XYZ file of C-alpha atoms in Angstrom:
397
model
C 25.138 -62.021 2.887
C 25.645 -59.134 0.410
C 28.376 -57.389 -1.355
C 29.629 -54.067 0.578
C 27.336 -54.636 3.450
C 28.078 -55.120 7.427
C 25.940 -57.383 9.800
C 25.094 -56.595 13.265
C 26.055 -59.784 15.785
C 23.768 -61.243 17.925
C 23.954 -59.956 21.518
C 26.392 -56.807 20.207
C 25.431 -54.003 22.533
C 25.316 -56.708 25.729
C 29.261 -57.901 24.559
C 30.555 -54.354 23.475
C 29.532 -53.253 27.081
C 30.728 -56.244 29.007
C 34.077 -56.038 26.781
C 34.419 -51.945 27.997
C 33.811 -52.890 31.313
C 36.628 -56.132 31.227
C 38.903 -53.235 29.700
C 38.852 -50.411 32.137
C 39.216 -53.611 35.272
C 41.876 -54.976 33.400
C 44.022 -51.537 32.812
C 43.475 -50.868 36.508
C 44.591 -54.416 37.607
C 47.628 -53.907 35.284
C 48.838 -50.551 36.028
C 48.021 -49.781 39.943
C 50.075 -47.764 42.532
C 53.526 -46.722 41.368
C 52.743 -48.849 38.301
C 50.414 -46.038 36.795
C 53.259 -44.072 35.794
C 54.409 -46.403 33.231
C 50.812 -47.439 31.787
C 50.942 -48.838 28.643
C 48.438 -50.285 26.185
C 46.523 -53.412 26.985
C 47.482 -55.061 23.771
C 49.978 -54.036 21.551
C 51.912 -53.348 24.724
C 55.480 -53.300 23.537
C 56.324 -50.216 21.648
C 59.280 -50.862 19.403
C 60.022 -47.054 18.293
C 58.033 -44.051 17.084
C 59.219 -42.316 13.944
C 58.149 -40.109 11.537
C 57.630 -40.718 7.228
C 55.748 -39.126 4.317
C 52.636 -41.158 2.663
C 52.286 -39.961 -0.956
C 48.693 -40.110 -2.424
C 49.396 -40.381 -6.000
C 47.392 -39.111 -8.742
C 46.104 -42.389 -9.983
C 43.953 -43.265 -12.676
C 40.785 -44.166 -11.259
C 39.251 -45.438 -14.648
C 42.130 -47.781 -15.205
C 41.728 -49.245 -11.871
C 38.116 -49.792 -12.737
C 39.079 -51.410 -15.848
C 41.641 -53.822 -13.699
C 38.476 -54.600 -11.420
C 36.789 -55.528 -14.536
C 39.584 -57.804 -15.829
C 40.820 -59.240 -12.571
C 37.312 -59.497 -10.516
C 33.956 -60.765 -10.656
C 32.321 -57.216 -9.772
C 29.678 -56.292 -12.186
C 29.399 -53.241 -14.226
C 26.923 -51.800 -12.080
C 29.463 -52.445 -8.924
C 31.849 -51.018 -10.477
C 30.289 -47.763 -11.727
C 28.936 -47.180 -8.300
C 32.431 -46.984 -6.905
C 33.640 -43.325 -6.319
C 37.309 -43.814 -5.437
C 38.507 -40.065 -5.666
C 37.314 -38.963 -2.300
C 38.668 -38.387 1.254
C 41.890 -39.476 1.827
C 42.462 -40.539 -1.783
C 40.752 -37.248 -3.496
C 43.771 -35.708 -4.494
C 47.707 -36.200 -5.314
C 48.716 -35.356 -1.689
C 51.350 -35.627 0.357
C 51.015 -35.767 4.293
C 53.420 -36.218 6.852
C 52.790 -39.124 9.245
C 54.023 -40.779 12.648
C 54.537 -44.619 12.888
C 54.411 -46.760 15.766
C 56.060 -50.141 15.475
C 55.386 -52.660 18.175
C 54.243 -56.160 19.214
C 50.896 -57.315 19.471
C 50.867 -59.296 23.128
C 48.989 -58.433 26.027
C 52.574 -57.188 27.998
C 56.248 -56.799 27.306
C 58.104 -59.556 26.182
C 61.401 -60.368 24.290
C 61.252 -59.940 20.843
C 62.370 -63.420 20.034
C 58.973 -64.654 21.334
C 56.343 -65.534 18.494
C 54.122 -62.371 18.168
C 52.439 -60.393 15.637
C 53.962 -57.283 14.663
C 51.845 -54.275 13.974
C 52.697 -50.276 12.353
C 50.243 -47.835 13.642
C 50.260 -44.755 10.596
C 49.013 -41.614 11.979
C 48.488 -39.287 8.770
C 48.780 -35.453 9.668
C 46.510 -32.523 8.130
C 43.821 -34.642 6.728
C 40.764 -32.329 6.129
C 37.285 -33.633 5.893
C 33.944 -34.756 7.922
C 35.019 -36.750 10.641
C 34.129 -40.035 12.195
C 31.821 -39.289 15.112
C 34.340 -41.594 17.576
C 37.171 -39.319 16.328
C 39.205 -38.214 19.280
C 41.553 -35.777 17.008
C 40.423 -33.166 14.241
C 42.890 -33.572 11.625
C 44.208 -36.985 11.439
C 43.417 -40.207 10.140
C 44.588 -43.310 11.733
C 45.625 -46.740 9.431
C 46.535 -49.467 11.825
C 47.853 -52.669 10.297
C 49.796 -55.936 11.255
C 52.160 -58.418 9.466
C 49.340 -61.014 9.329
C 46.187 -60.924 6.973
C 43.961 -61.975 9.542
C 42.430 -61.324 13.045
C 42.106 -64.396 15.321
C 38.925 -64.515 16.635
C 35.598 -63.994 14.564
C 33.130 -62.431 17.113
C 33.041 -60.016 20.057
C 31.487 -62.733 21.829
C 34.368 -64.612 21.279
C 37.244 -61.900 22.126
C 35.178 -61.243 25.209
C 35.501 -64.814 26.041
C 39.524 -64.808 25.493
C 40.090 -61.689 27.176
C 38.326 -62.537 30.274
C 40.481 -65.933 30.469
C 43.543 -63.327 29.861
C 41.971 -60.656 32.880
C 41.308 -63.890 35.103
C 45.185 -65.276 34.846
C 46.413 -62.102 35.563
C 44.225 -61.838 38.816
C 45.723 -64.972 40.272
C 48.615 -67.294 38.252
C 46.596 -71.059 39.029
C 43.779 -69.122 36.665
C 46.385 -69.299 33.261
C 44.517 -72.574 33.243
C 41.743 -70.925 32.079
C 43.472 -69.254 29.059
C 44.314 -72.961 28.131
C 40.926 -74.471 28.529
C 39.399 -71.095 26.299
C 41.885 -72.390 23.559
C 41.321 -75.930 23.951
C 37.492 -75.329 23.635
C 38.235 -73.024 20.329
C 40.504 -75.052 17.994
C 40.231 -72.619 15.358
C 41.067 -69.664 17.084
C 43.815 -71.795 18.772
C 45.137 -72.775 15.352
C 45.522 -69.393 13.699
C 46.830 -68.309 16.809
C 49.797 -70.796 16.638
C 50.309 -70.600 12.738
C 49.587 -67.298 11.613
C 50.930 -64.958 14.652
C 54.555 -66.380 14.668
C 56.506 -64.421 12.535
C 59.949 -63.495 13.073
C 60.415 -60.549 10.350
C 64.057 -59.415 9.833
C 63.265 -56.042 9.893
C 60.005 -53.980 10.709
C 61.255 -51.676 8.208
C 60.945 -54.088 5.188
C 57.807 -56.066 6.291
C 54.190 -56.159 4.780
C 51.458 -55.462 6.760
C 47.985 -55.556 5.967
C 44.764 -54.022 7.974
C 43.139 -57.235 8.440
C 39.772 -55.287 9.030
C 37.587 -53.447 6.167
C 36.872 -50.089 5.667
C 34.284 -48.178 3.223
C 34.974 -45.993 0.273
C 31.947 -43.759 0.551
C 28.916 -43.353 2.069
C 24.969 -44.009 0.796
C 23.151 -40.742 0.553
C 20.593 -41.763 3.283
C 23.460 -43.199 6.010
C 22.644 -43.105 9.267
C 25.831 -43.455 11.701
C 23.610 -44.891 14.422
C 22.866 -48.128 12.464
C 25.469 -50.071 12.276
C 25.741 -52.959 14.948
C 21.913 -52.786 14.990
C 20.948 -53.506 11.159
C 22.657 -54.393 8.194
C 24.510 -51.519 6.251
C 25.427 -51.259 2.651
C 28.352 -49.427 1.492
C 29.323 -48.091 -2.355
C 32.496 -50.478 -1.462
C 34.322 -51.982 1.153
C 38.182 -52.247 1.061
C 41.010 -53.595 3.124
C 43.904 -51.265 3.252
C 47.684 -53.204 2.727
C 51.573 -51.828 3.018
C 54.148 -53.995 0.803
C 57.665 -53.204 0.976
C 59.127 -52.131 -2.243
C 62.617 -51.156 -3.414
C 63.093 -47.225 -3.047
C 64.510 -47.107 -6.646
C 62.206 -47.369 -9.577
C 60.405 -49.506 -10.870
C 60.115 -49.725 -7.127
C 59.664 -53.931 -7.068
C 58.383 -55.731 -4.026
C 61.003 -56.791 -1.593
C 61.197 -59.867 -0.339
C 60.307 -60.798 2.756
C 63.061 -62.121 5.699
C 62.808 -63.623 8.657
C 65.491 -63.576 11.618
C 67.689 -66.860 11.388
C 66.334 -69.755 13.333
C 70.185 -70.087 15.038
C 69.950 -66.570 16.310
C 66.752 -66.867 18.066
C 67.585 -69.597 19.715
C 71.233 -68.292 20.731
C 69.120 -64.916 22.109
C 67.077 -67.332 23.978
C 69.664 -69.399 25.431
C 71.539 -66.446 26.755
C 68.686 -65.025 29.337
C 69.739 -61.738 27.421
C 66.550 -59.152 27.343
C 66.065 -59.363 23.380
C 64.631 -55.392 21.880
C 65.746 -56.675 18.384
C 63.282 -54.634 16.530
C 64.139 -51.546 18.351
C 67.810 -51.700 18.102
C 67.537 -52.684 14.350
C 65.096 -49.403 13.403
C 67.600 -47.320 15.493
C 70.474 -48.716 13.567
C 69.462 -48.613 10.334
C 67.637 -45.119 10.495
C 70.805 -43.589 11.794
C 72.756 -44.183 8.330
C 72.384 -40.630 6.404
C 71.450 -41.714 3.144
C 69.300 -44.679 4.105
C 65.119 -44.835 2.888
C 62.648 -47.137 3.321
C 59.326 -47.346 0.894
C 56.113 -49.534 1.043
C 53.279 -49.413 -1.511
C 50.114 -47.958 -0.069
C 47.520 -50.508 -1.502
C 43.695 -50.942 -1.342
C 41.994 -54.546 -1.759
C 38.127 -54.589 -2.817
C 35.522 -56.841 -1.842
C 34.955 -58.628 -4.748
C 32.072 -61.259 -3.929
C 30.040 -61.760 -0.490
C 31.861 -64.553 0.675
C 34.966 -62.407 1.004
C 33.469 -61.714 4.525
C 33.493 -58.014 6.080
C 32.547 -59.196 9.643
C 34.747 -62.223 9.919
C 38.386 -61.207 9.756
C 39.745 -64.379 10.248
C 39.073 -65.234 6.686
C 41.684 -63.285 4.643
C 40.442 -62.385 1.291
C 42.108 -63.889 -1.371
C 44.380 -61.800 -3.674
C 44.122 -63.765 -6.678
C 40.312 -62.992 -7.076
C 40.948 -59.107 -5.819
C 44.664 -57.983 -6.049
C 46.153 -55.190 -3.951
C 46.095 -52.180 -6.216
C 48.632 -49.398 -5.349
C 47.225 -45.777 -4.736
C 50.225 -44.240 -2.908
C 53.566 -44.593 -1.346
C 54.569 -44.328 2.333
C 58.384 -43.485 2.787
C 60.878 -43.119 5.627
C 64.475 -41.839 5.835
C 67.175 -41.062 8.160
C 66.320 -39.894 11.712
C 67.426 -39.894 15.068
C 65.241 -42.456 17.028
C 67.076 -43.461 20.239
C 66.077 -41.357 22.938
C 63.722 -40.919 26.165
C 61.352 -38.228 24.488
C 60.897 -40.765 21.597
C 60.020 -43.111 23.571
C 57.421 -41.403 25.627
C 55.725 -39.877 22.464
C 55.450 -43.395 20.999
C 53.566 -44.823 24.319
C 51.307 -41.581 24.851
C 50.094 -41.363 20.917
C 46.497 -42.726 20.439
C 45.412 -44.557 17.507
C 42.267 -46.349 16.882
C 40.615 -47.530 13.555
C 37.740 -44.970 14.327
C 39.700 -41.836 14.388
C 39.585 -40.133 10.658
C 37.523 -39.262 7.866
C 33.736 -40.148 7.448
C 33.715 -42.081 4.087
C 36.666 -44.266 5.514
C 34.537 -45.728 7.775
C 35.860 -48.862 9.782
C 33.159 -51.604 9.083
C 32.778 -54.990 10.579
C 31.986 -55.946 14.209
C 35.391 -56.605 15.425
C 35.923 -52.769 14.231
C 33.267 -51.679 16.095
C 34.663 -53.403 19.032
C 38.315 -51.913 18.600
C 37.033 -48.256 18.376
C 35.032 -48.187 21.675
C 37.970 -49.964 23.411
C 41.073 -48.064 22.253
C 39.280 -44.873 23.496
C 38.932 -46.338 26.886
C 42.160 -47.606 27.012
C 43.887 -44.411 25.803
C 42.205 -42.396 28.229
C 42.965 -44.861 31.055
C 46.587 -44.977 29.868
C 46.880 -41.045 29.704
C 44.985 -40.512 32.873
C 47.683 -43.034 34.654
C 50.678 -41.491 33.053
C 49.555 -37.977 34.031
C 49.680 -37.358 30.274
C 47.221 -34.189 28.887
C 47.071 -35.574 25.464
C 47.689 -33.147 22.784
C 46.883 -33.739 19.144
C 50.011 -34.298 16.804
C 50.569 -31.667 14.098
C 53.279 -31.098 11.519
C 55.359 -29.405 13.876
C 54.978 -31.972 16.422
C 58.522 -32.797 17.703
C 59.620 -35.454 20.486
């Protein structure tokens, strides 16, 4: 394996096609008849809130970042000199309006006291530049992050097998045994699901988020967009994204990660009441007039081949490649609780393939994601009777 290089999976096209058809069938099975009007995503189904914010890209010192890479990583001088950070979204200091969608990762809407991964999808508005061919919008860039450093499956084939078991379990209750069988036959993935996807953050507004999957910084002069997934493709550099919660006051120290108390979780569960804790927390927190929340927007470089681009179950060691801050995301006081806001969040469409060409999503799981996310969005909008429009700076609920 070479640095900054993604590789095709065996039978990748076959399993991408199978997964695409399965996603269509799953959406049709989940949302038919009267349920079409309330069609949701097939994963990250529960929307907690859609809110506005600002992403500021700093006028960062590229030379200083390269010097830090020399001191703290194993990259060679030639590799460091080949990196050009000041391009695309990072090209210049600028403030971008953003829409954020907070959600839980499960295949269906569940109570918040149930273990799950939590996500923050960031839609950056007013981004100019050459687009990825998979983009569904013209002037936005999407970054999708979760409160875990990794994904739970290594390959498209494995994800297809898992999703097929989930789909069949939805057809007939007895088929739920197929999910248990898949987990038993895949102990590595089962362990990740049990240990890495069970955080109960105190607030989604003070949680840390990672992209888990990788993205390019720039493209080689001979880059051919038809090649990823067919042959190995090398990039000038490959990174992952992170959002670390920080104090809104200088020097913007990282905030400690906090969890919901176990006693509270048990109490709510025992009560039998519906638990929408995270939505209620966001509504109450942002209702305060002078409130502000912030995250450092960070990038982490792949610094050696063992930090896999294609296997996103392997987190990149921060001791070997630290996250470097290049911007800040802020959220301030706003009214969140309205039916229009809820519909807006449900209808927003995000994809790792929506954005600038120089920040191309890399790795097999990313290639699958931008394929199926588009299918799910089109199905969801069609069933809900939504004529999708790209959000802009002027967009209101």
